[in-house]
mmCIF file of C-alpha atoms in Angstrom:
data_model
loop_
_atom_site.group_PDB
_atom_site.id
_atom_site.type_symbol
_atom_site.label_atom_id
_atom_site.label_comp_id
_atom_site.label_asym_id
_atom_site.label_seq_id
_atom_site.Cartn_x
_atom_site.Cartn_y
_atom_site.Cartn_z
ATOM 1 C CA UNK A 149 11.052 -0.832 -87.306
ATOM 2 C CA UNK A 150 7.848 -1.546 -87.982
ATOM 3 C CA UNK A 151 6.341 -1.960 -84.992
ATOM 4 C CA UNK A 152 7.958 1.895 -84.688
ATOM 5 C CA UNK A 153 5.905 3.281 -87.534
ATOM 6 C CA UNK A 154 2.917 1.506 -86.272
ATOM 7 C CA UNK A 155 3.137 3.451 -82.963
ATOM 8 C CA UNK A 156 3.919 6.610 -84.547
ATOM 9 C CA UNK A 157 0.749 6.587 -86.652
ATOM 10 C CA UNK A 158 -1.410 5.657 -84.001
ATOM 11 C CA UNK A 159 0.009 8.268 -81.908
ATOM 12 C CA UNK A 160 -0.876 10.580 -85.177
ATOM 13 C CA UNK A 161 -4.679 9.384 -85.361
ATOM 14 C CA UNK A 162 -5.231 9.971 -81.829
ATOM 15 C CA UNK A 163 -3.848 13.444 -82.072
ATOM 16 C CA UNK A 164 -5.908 13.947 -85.185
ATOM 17 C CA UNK A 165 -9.150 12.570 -83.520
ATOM 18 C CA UNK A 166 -8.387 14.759 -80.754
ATOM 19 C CA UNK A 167 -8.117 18.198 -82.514
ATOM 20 C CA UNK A 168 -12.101 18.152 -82.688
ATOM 21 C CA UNK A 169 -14.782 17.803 -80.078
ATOM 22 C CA UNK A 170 -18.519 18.654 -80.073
ATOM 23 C CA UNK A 171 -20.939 21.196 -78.343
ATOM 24 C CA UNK A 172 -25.058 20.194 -77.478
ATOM 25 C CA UNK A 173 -26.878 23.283 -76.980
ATOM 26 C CA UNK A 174 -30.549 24.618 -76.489
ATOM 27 C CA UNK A 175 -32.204 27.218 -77.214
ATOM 28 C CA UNK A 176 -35.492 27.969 -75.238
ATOM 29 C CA UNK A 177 -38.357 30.379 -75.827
ATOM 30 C CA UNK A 178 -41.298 31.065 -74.229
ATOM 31 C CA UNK A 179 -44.463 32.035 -76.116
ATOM 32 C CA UNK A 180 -47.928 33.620 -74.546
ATOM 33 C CA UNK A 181 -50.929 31.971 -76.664
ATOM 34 C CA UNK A 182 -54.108 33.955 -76.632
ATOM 35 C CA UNK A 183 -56.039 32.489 -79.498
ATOM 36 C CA UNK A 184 -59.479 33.058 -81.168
ATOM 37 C CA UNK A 185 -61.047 29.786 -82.055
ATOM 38 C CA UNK A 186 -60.414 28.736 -85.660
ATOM 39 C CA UNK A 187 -58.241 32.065 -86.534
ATOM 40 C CA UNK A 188 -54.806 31.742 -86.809
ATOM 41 C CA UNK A 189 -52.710 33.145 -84.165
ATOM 42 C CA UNK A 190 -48.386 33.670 -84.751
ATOM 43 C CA UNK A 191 -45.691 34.807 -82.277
ATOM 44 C CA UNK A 192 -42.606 35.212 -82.549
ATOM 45 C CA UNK A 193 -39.337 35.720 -80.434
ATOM 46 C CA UNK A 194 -35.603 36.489 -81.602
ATOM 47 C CA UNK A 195 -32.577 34.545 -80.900
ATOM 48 C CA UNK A 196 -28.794 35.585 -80.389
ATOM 49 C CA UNK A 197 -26.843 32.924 -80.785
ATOM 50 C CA UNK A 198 -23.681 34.798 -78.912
ATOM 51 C CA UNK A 199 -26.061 35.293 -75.306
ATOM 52 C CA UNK A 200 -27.871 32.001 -75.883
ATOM 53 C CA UNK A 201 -25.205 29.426 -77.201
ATOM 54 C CA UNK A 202 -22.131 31.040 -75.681
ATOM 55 C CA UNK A 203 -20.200 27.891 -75.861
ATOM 56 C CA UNK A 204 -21.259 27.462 -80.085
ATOM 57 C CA UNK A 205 -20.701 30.715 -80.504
ATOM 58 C CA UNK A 206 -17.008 30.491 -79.465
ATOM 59 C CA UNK A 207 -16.393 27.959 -81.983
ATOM 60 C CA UNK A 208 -18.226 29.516 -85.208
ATOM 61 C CA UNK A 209 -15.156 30.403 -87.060
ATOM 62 C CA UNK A 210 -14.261 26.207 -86.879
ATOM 63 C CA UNK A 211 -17.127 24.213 -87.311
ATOM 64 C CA UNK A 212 -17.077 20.644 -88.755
ATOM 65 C CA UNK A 213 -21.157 20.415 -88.493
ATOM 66 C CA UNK A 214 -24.562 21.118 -87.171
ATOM 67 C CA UNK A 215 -27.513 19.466 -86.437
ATOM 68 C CA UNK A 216 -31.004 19.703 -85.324
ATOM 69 C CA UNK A 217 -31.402 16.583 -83.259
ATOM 70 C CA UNK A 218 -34.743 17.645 -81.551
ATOM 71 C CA UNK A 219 -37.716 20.370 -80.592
ATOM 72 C CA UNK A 220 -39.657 20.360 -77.821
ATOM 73 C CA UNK A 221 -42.758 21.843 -76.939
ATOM 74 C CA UNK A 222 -44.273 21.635 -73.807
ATOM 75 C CA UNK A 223 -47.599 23.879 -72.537
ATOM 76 C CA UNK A 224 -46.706 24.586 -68.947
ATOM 77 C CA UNK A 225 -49.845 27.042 -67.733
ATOM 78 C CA UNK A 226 -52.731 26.981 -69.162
ATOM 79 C CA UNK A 227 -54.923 30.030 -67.706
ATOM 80 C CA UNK A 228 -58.541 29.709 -69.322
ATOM 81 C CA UNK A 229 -61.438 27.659 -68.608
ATOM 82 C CA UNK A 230 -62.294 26.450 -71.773
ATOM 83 C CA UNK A 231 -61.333 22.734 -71.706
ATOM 84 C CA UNK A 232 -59.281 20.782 -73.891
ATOM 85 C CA UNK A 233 -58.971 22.062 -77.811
ATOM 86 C CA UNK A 234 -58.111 20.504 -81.266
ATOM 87 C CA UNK A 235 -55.094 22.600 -82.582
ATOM 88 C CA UNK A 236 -52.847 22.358 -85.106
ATOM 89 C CA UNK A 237 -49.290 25.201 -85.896
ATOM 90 C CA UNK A 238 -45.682 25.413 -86.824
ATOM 91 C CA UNK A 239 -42.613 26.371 -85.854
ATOM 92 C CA UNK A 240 -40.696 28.303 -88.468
ATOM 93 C CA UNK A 241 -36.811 29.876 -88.199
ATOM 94 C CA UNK A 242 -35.966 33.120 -90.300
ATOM 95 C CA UNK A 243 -33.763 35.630 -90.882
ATOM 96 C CA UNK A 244 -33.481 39.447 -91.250
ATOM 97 C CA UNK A 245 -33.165 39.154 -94.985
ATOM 98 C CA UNK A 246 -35.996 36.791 -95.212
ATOM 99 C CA UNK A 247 -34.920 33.281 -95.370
ATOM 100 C CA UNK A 248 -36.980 31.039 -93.536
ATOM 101 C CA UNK A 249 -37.437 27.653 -93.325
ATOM 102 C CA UNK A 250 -40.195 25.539 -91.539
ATOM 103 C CA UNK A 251 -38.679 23.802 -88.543
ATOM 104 C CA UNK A 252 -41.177 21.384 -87.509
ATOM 105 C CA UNK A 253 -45.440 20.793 -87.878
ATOM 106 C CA UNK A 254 -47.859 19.697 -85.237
ATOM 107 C CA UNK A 255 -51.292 18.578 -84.638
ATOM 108 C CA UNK A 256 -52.576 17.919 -80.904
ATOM 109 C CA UNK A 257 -55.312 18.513 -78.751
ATOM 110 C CA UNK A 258 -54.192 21.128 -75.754
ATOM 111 C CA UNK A 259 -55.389 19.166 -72.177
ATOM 112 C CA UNK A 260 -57.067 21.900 -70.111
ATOM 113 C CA UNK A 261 -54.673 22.010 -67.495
ATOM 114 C CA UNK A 262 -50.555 21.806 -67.894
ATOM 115 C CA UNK A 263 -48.340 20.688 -68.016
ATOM 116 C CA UNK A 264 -48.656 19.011 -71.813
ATOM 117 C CA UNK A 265 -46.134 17.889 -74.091
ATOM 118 C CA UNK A 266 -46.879 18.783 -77.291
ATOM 119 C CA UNK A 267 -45.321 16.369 -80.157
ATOM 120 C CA UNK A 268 -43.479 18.243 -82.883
ATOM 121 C CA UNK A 269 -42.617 16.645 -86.776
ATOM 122 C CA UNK A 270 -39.297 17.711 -87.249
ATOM 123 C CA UNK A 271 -37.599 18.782 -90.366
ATOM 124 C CA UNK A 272 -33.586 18.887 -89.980
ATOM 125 C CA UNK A 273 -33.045 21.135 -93.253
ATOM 126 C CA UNK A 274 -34.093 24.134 -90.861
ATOM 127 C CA UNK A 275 -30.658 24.078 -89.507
ATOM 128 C CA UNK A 276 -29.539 26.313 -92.771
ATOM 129 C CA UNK A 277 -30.964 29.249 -90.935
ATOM 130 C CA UNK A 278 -29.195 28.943 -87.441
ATOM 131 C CA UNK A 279 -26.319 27.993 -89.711
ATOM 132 C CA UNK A 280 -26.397 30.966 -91.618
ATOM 133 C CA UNK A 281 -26.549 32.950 -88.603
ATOM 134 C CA UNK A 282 -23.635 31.559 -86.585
ATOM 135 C CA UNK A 283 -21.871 32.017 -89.560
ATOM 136 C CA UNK A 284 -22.900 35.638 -89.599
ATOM 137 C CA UNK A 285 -24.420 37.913 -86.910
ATOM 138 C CA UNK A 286 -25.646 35.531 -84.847
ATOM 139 C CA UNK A 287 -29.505 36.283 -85.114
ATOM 140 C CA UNK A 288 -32.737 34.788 -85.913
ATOM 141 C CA UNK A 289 -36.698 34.871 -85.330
ATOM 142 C CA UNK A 290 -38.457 31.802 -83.918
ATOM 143 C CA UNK A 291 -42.163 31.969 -85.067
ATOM 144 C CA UNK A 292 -44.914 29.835 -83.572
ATOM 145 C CA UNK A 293 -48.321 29.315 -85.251
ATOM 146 C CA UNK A 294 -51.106 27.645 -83.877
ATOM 147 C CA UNK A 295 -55.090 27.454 -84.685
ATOM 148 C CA UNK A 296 -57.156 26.108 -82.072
ATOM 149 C CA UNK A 297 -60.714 25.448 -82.172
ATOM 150 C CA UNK A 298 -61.185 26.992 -78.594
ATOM 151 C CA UNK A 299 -60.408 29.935 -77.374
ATOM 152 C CA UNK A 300 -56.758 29.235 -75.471
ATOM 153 C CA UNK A 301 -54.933 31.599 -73.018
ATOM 154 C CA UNK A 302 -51.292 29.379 -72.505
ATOM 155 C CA UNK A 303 -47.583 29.765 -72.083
ATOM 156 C CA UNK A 304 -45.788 27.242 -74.284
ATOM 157 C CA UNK A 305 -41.913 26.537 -73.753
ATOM 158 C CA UNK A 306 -40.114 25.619 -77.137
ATOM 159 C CA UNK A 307 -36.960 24.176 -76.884
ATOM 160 C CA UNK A 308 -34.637 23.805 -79.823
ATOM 161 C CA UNK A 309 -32.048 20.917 -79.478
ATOM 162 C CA UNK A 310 -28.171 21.547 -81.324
ATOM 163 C CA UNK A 311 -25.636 19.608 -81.977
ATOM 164 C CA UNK A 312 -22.242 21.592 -82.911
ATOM 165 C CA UNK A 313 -19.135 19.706 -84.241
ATOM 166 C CA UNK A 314 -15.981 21.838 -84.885
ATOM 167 C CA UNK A 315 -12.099 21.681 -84.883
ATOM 168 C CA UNK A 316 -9.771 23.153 -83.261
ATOM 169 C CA UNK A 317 -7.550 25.704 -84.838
#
């Protein structure tokens, strides 16, 4: 009988353990740099979660967790002349109603010719804003700052790395 019982609640974990699964998603954005040496230059593009994360999006009304597990940066065309430059930005999330939160710091010199990956500090507590939108309307603003100490005409990829974990219904 026991042997039984044993079967039964293994056959009642595995079920349980699979009633859940997980999701990695991107989001990428593209940002035009055309910066003044030593001013500070910002732009800024806005995320949907429901066009961009279809799959995470299906599963907001049942999810377990999420995560930041990376950022990316990478320059991929660089279209002045002006050699490599010392810069230094962030990459901030926000919402509509103003919440914002910092999601990662960096400090690198731009090569004068791309590609060039650009190393990003990471700070996982951004993940309340893309939480709080997935949980709402979906929506939030990526902003990129950077100060260079050249002039710098570049196209910079961002790429935002997700990990969703949810349940099934």
């Amino acid at each position: 009988m026991s042997t039984r019982r044993a079967l039964l609640a293994a056959s009642a974990l595995v079920f349980a353990v699979g009633c859940s699964g997980t999701t990695d998603f991107t989001i990428s954005k593209t940002f035009q740099l055309d910066t003044i040496a030593n001013q500070q230059y910002e732009v800024t593009q806005d995320v949907n979660l429901a066009q961009e994360a279809g799959t995470a999006w299906k599963h907001r009304d049942n999810i377990r967790s999420l995560d930041v597990v990376g950022v990316d940066a990478t320059m991929t065309e660089r279209t002045d002349s002006n050699g490599p430059s010392n810069a230094s930005g962030t990459i901030t999330l926000s919402r509509a109603d103003g919440t914002s939160a910092q999601l990662g710091t960096w400090t690198h010199t731009i090569a004068a010719t791309a590609p060039d990956s650009i190393s990003v500090t990471l700070n996982p507590y951004a993940v309340s804003i893309v939480n709080a939108a997935i949980h709402s309307d979906g929506l939030f603003t990526v902003a990129a700052t950077a100060t260079t100490d050249r002039n710098v005409q570049a196209k910079v990829v961002v790429d935002l790395h997700m990990k969703l974990g949810y349940r099934f219904p």
